Structures are given as C-alpha cells and as structure tokens.
mmCIF file of C-alpha atoms and ligand atoms in Angstrom:
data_model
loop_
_atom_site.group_PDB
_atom_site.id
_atom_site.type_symbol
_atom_site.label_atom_id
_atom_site.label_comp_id
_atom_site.label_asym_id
_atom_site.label_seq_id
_atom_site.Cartn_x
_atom_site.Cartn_y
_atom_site.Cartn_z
ATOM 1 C CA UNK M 163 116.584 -34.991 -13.773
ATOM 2 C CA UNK M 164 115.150 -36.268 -16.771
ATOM 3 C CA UNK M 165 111.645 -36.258 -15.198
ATOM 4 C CA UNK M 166 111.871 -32.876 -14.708
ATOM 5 C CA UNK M 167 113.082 -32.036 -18.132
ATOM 6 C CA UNK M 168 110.461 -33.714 -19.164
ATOM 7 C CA UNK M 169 108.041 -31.579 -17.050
ATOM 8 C CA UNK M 170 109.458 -28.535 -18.250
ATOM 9 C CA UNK M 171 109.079 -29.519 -22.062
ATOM 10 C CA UNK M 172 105.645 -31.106 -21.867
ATOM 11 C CA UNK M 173 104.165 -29.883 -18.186
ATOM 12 C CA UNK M 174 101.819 -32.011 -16.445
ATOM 13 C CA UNK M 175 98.505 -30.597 -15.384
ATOM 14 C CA UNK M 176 96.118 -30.815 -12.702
ATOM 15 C CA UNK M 177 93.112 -33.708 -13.318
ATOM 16 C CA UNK M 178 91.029 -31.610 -11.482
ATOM 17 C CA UNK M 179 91.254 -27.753 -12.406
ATOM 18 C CA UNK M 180 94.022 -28.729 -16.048
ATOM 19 C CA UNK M 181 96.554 -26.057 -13.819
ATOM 20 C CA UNK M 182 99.871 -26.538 -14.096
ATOM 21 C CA UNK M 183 101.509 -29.096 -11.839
ATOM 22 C CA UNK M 184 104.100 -28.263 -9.391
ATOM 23 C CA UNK M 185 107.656 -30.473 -8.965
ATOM 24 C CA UNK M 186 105.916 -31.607 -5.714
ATOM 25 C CA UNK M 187 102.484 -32.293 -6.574
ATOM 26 C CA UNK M 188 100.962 -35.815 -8.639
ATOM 27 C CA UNK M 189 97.898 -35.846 -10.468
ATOM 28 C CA UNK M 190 95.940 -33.100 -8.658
ATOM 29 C CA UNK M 191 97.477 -29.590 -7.209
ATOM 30 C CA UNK M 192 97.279 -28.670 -3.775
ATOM 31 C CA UNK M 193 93.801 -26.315 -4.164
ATOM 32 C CA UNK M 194 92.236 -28.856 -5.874
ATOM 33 C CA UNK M 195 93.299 -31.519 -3.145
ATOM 34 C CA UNK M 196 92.220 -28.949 -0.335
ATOM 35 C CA UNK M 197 88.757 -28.543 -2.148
ATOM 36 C CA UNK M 198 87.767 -31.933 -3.292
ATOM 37 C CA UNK M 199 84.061 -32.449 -1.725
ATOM 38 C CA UNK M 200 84.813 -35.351 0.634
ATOM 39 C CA UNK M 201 81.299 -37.313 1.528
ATOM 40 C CA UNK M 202 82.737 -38.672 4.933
ATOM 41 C CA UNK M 203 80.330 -41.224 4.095
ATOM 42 C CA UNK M 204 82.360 -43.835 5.898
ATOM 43 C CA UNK M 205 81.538 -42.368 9.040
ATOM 44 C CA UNK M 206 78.257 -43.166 9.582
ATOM 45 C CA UNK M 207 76.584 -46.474 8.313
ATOM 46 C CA UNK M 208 72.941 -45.046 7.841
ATOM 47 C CA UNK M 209 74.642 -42.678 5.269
ATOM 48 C CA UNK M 210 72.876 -40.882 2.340
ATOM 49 C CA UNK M 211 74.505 -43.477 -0.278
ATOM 50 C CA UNK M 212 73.552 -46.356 2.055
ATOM 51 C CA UNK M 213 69.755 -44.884 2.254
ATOM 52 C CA UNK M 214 69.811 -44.890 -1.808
ATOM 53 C CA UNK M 215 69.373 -49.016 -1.529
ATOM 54 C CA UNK M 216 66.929 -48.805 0.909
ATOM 55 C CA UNK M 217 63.635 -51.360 -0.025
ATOM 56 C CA UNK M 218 65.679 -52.150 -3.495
ATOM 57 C CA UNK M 219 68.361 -54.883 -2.446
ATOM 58 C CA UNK M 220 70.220 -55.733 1.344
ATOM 59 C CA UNK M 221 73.327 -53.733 1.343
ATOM 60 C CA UNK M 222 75.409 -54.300 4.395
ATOM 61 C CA UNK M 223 77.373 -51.326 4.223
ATOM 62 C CA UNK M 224 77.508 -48.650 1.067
ATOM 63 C CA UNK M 225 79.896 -45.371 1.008
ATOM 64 C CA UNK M 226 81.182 -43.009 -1.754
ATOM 65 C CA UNK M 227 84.359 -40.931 -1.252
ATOM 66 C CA UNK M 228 83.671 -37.902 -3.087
ATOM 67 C CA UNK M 229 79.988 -35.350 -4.030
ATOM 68 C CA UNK M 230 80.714 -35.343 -7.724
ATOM 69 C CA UNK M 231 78.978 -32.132 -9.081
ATOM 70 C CA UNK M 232 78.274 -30.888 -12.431
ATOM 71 C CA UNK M 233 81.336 -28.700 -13.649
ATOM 72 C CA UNK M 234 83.223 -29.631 -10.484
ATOM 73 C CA UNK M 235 86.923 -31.317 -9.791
ATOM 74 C CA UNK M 236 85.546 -33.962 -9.665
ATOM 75 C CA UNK M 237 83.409 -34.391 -12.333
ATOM 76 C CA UNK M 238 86.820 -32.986 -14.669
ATOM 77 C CA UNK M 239 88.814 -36.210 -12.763
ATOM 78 C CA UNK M 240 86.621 -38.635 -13.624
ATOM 79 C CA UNK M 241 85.993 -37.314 -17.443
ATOM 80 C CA UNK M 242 90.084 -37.640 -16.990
ATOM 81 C CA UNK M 243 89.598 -41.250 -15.621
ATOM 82 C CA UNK M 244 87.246 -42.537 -18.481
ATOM 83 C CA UNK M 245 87.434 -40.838 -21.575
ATOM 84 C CA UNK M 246 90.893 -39.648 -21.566
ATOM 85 C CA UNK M 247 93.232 -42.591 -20.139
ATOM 86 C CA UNK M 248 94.021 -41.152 -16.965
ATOM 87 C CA UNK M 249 94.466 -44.174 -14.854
ATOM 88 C CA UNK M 250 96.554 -43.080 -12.562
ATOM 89 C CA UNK M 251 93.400 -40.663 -11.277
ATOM 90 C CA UNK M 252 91.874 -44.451 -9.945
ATOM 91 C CA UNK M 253 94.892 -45.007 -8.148
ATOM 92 C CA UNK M 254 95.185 -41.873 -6.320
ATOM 93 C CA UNK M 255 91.622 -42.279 -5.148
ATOM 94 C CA UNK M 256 91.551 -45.538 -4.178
ATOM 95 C CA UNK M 257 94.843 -45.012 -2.133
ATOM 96 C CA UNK M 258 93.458 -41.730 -0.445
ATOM 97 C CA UNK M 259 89.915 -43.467 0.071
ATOM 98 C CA UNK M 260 91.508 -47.073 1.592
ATOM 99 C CA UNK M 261 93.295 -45.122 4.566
ATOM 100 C CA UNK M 262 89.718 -43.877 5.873
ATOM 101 C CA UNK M 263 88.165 -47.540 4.721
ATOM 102 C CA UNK M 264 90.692 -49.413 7.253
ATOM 103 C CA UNK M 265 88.364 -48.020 9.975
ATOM 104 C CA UNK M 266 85.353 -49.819 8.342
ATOM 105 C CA UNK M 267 84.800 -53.534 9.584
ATOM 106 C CA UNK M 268 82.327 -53.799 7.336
ATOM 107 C CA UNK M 269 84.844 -53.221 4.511
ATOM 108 C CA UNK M 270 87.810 -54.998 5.949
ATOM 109 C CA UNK M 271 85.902 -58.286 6.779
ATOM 110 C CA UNK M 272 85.077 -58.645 2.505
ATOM 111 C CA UNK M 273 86.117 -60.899 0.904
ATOM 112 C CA UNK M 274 87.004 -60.057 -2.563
ATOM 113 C CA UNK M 275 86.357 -56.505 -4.577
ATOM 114 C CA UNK M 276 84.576 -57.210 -7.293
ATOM 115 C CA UNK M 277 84.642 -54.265 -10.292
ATOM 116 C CA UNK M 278 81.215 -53.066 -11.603
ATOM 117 C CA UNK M 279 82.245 -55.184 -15.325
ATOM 118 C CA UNK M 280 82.193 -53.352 -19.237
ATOM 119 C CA UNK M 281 80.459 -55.653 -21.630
ATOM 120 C CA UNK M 282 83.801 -56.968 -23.300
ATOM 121 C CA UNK M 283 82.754 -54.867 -26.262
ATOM 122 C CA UNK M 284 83.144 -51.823 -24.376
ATOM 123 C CA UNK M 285 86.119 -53.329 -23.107
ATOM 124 C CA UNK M 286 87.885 -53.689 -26.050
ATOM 125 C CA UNK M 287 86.933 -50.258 -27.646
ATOM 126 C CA UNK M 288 88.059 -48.404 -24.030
ATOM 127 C CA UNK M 289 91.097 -50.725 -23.331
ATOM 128 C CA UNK M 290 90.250 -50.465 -19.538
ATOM 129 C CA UNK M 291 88.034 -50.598 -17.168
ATOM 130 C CA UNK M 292 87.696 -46.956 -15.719
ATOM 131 C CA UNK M 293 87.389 -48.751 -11.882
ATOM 132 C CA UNK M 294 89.999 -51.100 -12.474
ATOM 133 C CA UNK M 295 92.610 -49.200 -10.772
ATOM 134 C CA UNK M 296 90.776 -47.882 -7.983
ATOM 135 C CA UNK M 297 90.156 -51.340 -7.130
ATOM 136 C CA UNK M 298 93.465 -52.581 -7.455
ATOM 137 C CA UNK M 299 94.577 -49.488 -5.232
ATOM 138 C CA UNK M 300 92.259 -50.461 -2.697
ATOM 139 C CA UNK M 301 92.797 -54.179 -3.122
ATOM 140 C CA UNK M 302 96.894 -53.838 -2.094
ATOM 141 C CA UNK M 303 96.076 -51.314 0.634
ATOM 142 C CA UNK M 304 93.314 -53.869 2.172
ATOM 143 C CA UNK M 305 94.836 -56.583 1.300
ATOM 144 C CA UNK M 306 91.372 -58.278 -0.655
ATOM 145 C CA UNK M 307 91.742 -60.067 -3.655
ATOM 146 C CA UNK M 308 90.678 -58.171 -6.795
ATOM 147 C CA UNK M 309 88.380 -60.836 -8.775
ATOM 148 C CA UNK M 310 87.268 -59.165 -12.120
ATOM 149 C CA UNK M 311 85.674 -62.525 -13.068
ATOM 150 C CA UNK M 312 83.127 -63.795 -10.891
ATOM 151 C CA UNK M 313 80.706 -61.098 -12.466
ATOM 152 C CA UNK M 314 79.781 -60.113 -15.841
ATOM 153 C CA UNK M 315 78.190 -58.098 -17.945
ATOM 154 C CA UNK M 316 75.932 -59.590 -20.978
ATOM 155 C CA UNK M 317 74.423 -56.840 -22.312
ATOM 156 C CA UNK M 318 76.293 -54.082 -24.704
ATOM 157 C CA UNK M 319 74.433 -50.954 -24.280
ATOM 158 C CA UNK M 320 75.983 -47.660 -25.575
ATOM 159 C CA UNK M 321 73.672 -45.398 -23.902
ATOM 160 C CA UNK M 322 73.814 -47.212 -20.748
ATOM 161 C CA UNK M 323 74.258 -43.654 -18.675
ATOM 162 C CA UNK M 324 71.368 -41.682 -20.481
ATOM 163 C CA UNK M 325 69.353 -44.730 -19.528
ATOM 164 C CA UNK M 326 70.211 -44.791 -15.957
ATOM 165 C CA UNK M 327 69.918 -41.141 -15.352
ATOM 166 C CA UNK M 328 66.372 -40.935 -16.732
ATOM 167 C CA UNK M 329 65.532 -43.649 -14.340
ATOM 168 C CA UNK M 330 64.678 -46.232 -17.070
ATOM 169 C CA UNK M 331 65.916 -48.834 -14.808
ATOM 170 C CA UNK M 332 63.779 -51.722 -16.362
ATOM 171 C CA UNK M 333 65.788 -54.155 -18.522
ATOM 172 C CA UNK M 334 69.014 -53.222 -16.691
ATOM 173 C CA UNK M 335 68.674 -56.296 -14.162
ATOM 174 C CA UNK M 336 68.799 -58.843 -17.133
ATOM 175 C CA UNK M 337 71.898 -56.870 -17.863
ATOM 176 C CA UNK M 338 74.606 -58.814 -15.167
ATOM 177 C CA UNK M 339 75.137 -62.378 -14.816
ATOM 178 C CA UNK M 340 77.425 -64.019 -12.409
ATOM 179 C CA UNK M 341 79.965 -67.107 -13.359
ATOM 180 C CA UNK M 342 81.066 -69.106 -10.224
ATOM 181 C CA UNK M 343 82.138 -72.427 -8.785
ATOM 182 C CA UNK M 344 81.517 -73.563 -5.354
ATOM 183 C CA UNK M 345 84.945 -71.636 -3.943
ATOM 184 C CA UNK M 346 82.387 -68.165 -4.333
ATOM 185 C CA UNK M 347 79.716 -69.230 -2.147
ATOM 186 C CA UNK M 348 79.862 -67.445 0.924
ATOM 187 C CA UNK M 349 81.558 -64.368 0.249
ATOM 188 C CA UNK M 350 81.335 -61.033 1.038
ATOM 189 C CA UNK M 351 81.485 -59.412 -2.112
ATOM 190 C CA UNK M 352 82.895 -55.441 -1.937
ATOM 191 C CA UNK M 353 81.094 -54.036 -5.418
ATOM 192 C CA UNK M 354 83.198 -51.004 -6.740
ATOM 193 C CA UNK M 355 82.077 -48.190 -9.420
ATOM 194 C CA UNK M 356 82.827 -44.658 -10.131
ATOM 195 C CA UNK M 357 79.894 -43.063 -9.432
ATOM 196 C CA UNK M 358 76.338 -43.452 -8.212
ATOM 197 C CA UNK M 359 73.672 -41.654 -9.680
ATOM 198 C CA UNK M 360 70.324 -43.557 -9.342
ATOM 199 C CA UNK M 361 72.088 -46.359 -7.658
ATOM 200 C CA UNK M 362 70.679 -48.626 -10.776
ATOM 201 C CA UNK M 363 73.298 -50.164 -12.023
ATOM 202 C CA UNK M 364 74.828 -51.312 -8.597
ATOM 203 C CA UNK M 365 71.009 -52.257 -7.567
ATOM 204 C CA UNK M 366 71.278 -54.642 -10.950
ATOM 205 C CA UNK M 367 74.906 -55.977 -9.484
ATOM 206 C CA UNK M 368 74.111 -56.939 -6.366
ATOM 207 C CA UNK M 369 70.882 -58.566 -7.369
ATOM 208 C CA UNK M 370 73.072 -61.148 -9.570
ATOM 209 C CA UNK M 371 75.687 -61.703 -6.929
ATOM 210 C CA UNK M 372 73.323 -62.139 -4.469
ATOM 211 C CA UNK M 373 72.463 -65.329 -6.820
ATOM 212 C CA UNK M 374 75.411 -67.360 -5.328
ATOM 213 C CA UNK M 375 74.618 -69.336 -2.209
ATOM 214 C CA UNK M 376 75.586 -67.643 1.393
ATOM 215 C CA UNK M 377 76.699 -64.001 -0.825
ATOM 216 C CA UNK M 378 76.511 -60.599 0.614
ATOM 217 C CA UNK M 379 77.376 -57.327 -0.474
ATOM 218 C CA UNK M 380 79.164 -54.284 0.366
ATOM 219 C CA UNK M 381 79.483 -50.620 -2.243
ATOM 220 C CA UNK M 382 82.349 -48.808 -2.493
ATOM 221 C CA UNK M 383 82.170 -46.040 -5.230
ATOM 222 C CA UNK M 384 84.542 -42.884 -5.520
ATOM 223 C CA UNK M 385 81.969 -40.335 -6.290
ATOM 224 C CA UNK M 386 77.815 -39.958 -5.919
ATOM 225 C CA UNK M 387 76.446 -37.048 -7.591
ATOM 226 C CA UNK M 388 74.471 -33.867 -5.340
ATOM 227 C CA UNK M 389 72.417 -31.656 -7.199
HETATM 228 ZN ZN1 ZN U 576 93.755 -28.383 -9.499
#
C-alpha cells in the first residue's frame, strides 16, 4: 500500500527506455524486456566474445549476455548501472543471465567470481563497484564464492575507457596485480565486467591471475558492444 503510494507520488521508470513503470514490472518494462539484444553467447563455446581472446591469453570459456549498442537499452541500463546508482540493474542481470549459465560446466565447475577491481580511488569517489552486484547475483544463484580481494587494481587512471577504446592497450597490463596465499592456487577463477569492448582490460586481468600457480580463467560480462 505504501509502495504503491509511493509509486504514484514519485513513479519509477524503466532503466532501459526512462517509461513509466507498471505495478507489475521491476527495473525494466515489458518492451524493453522483450527487446533486450540477448547474445546467446552461452550456447556455443567458439562464440564471438570467446574468439576476441584468441592468440592474447587461454580463456577456457568467455560469454556476454547482452549486444550493447550505441543509443540502445542497453547502453541507457548500464549508464543507469554506473553513473547513476542503479544497482539494482546488476542484480536483475545477473539473476536473468545465471538461469542460462547453470547449463554451462564450464561456469559451474569455477571456483570463485572474481570482479574486474576500481583502483580504490575510483572506489571511493563511485561508492561501488558497478559489477559488484551482478556478481553477487550470480554468486547466490551458482552458489561460487564472490572474492573481491584476490585481485587488484594499482593503477588510477581516469580515462581508462577512452584508452581502451582507441586500442592503446600498452601500459594497461602493469595496471592489475594479484594478492594471494597458497589457499588460491588452483582455482578456476570466473572474471566478471560490464562490458567488453576491445577485450583489453579483461586480457590485462587474466594475465595477472594467471600469475598464481595451477589458475585458470573463465569471462562472464553482461554486455559486448556490436557496431
Ligand atoms: Zn523500457
């Protein structure tokens, strides 16, 4: 009742298309759900997003949930996601993605999720990390620990995304640093971001977790960009 006072005083609007919501509809109305470009990625291992890491660093298994495109839903949920507070957009994705991930072995048999890290600069000025909730979504609906530790960023770089889009890669792999004991040797890591562009940043991840004895690495991002 109150809720829905609430609603009618201060309406809540769509993360993907800013329409207003419905009583029976959460974060995203029922078009935008209907029209949100799934990748089906997780359907076939030699996928486009797997392909991206080909020759750079061994992947075992890599897969994106949504095409983000320039002025799309998508692109609006994620502006949403990072610049606006909208956590709750992570945990409707991860939640939607995990029930097509439980038919991935090479997803279930991880060990931890580990969260593509802010510099705790970033950190501090954000308040969150923008995949921290799509991780924890996926870690309950898994059932993988969610270990936001193990890797870290060193580097505070403000124009980290201009950078990776022009495909200035070089410098980034100094950028990561991993901090274990002998309990994360042996792991199969599952890496999570928001979205792949160049495939860069993740490249620069895995290359540092790959450091600890007997690692090995899986991607799971929400979105990867199509022109
Ligand atoms: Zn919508």
């Amino acid at each position: 009742m109150f809720k829905s006072l609430l609603n009618l005083f201060f309406p809540k609007t769509c993360s993907g298309c800013s329409s207003y919501l419905t009583a029976n509809e959460t974060i995203i109305c029922t078009t935008c759900r209907h029209d949100i470009p799934l990748t089906n990625h997780y359907l076939n291992q030699e996928n486009e997003a797997f392909k991206k890491f080909y020759g750079r660093v061994a992947v075992r298994h890599v897969s994106c949930f949504v095409y983000f495109h320039k002025k799309g839903i998508v692109q609006e949920m994620i502006h949403n996601l990072k610049y606006r507070g909208h956590e709750e957009v992570g945990s409707m994705l991860g939640n939607w993605y995990a029930a097509d991930l439980k038919s991935v072995p090479e997803v279930t048999s991880a060990t931890c999720i580990i969260p593509v890290p802010l510099h705790k600069r970033k950190l501090r000025e954000r308040g969150y990390n923008q995949v921290a909730t799509f991780g924890k979504a996926l870690s309950t609906q898994l059932s993988l620990p969610y270990n936001d530790k193990v890797l870290i960023r060193k580097v505070y770089s403000k124009t980290q995304s201009k950078k990776n889009l022009l495909g200035r890669t070089e410098g980034i792999q100094s950028t990561f640093d991993v901090n274990f004991t002998s309990d994360d040797h042996n792991k199969h890591f599952l890496l999570i971001d928001d979205v792949i562009t160049t495939g860069a940043t993740l490249e620069a991840c895995s290359k540092a977790l790959l450091k600890i004895p007997g690692a090995s690495i899986s991607i799971v991002c929400m979105a990867m960009t199509e022109s």
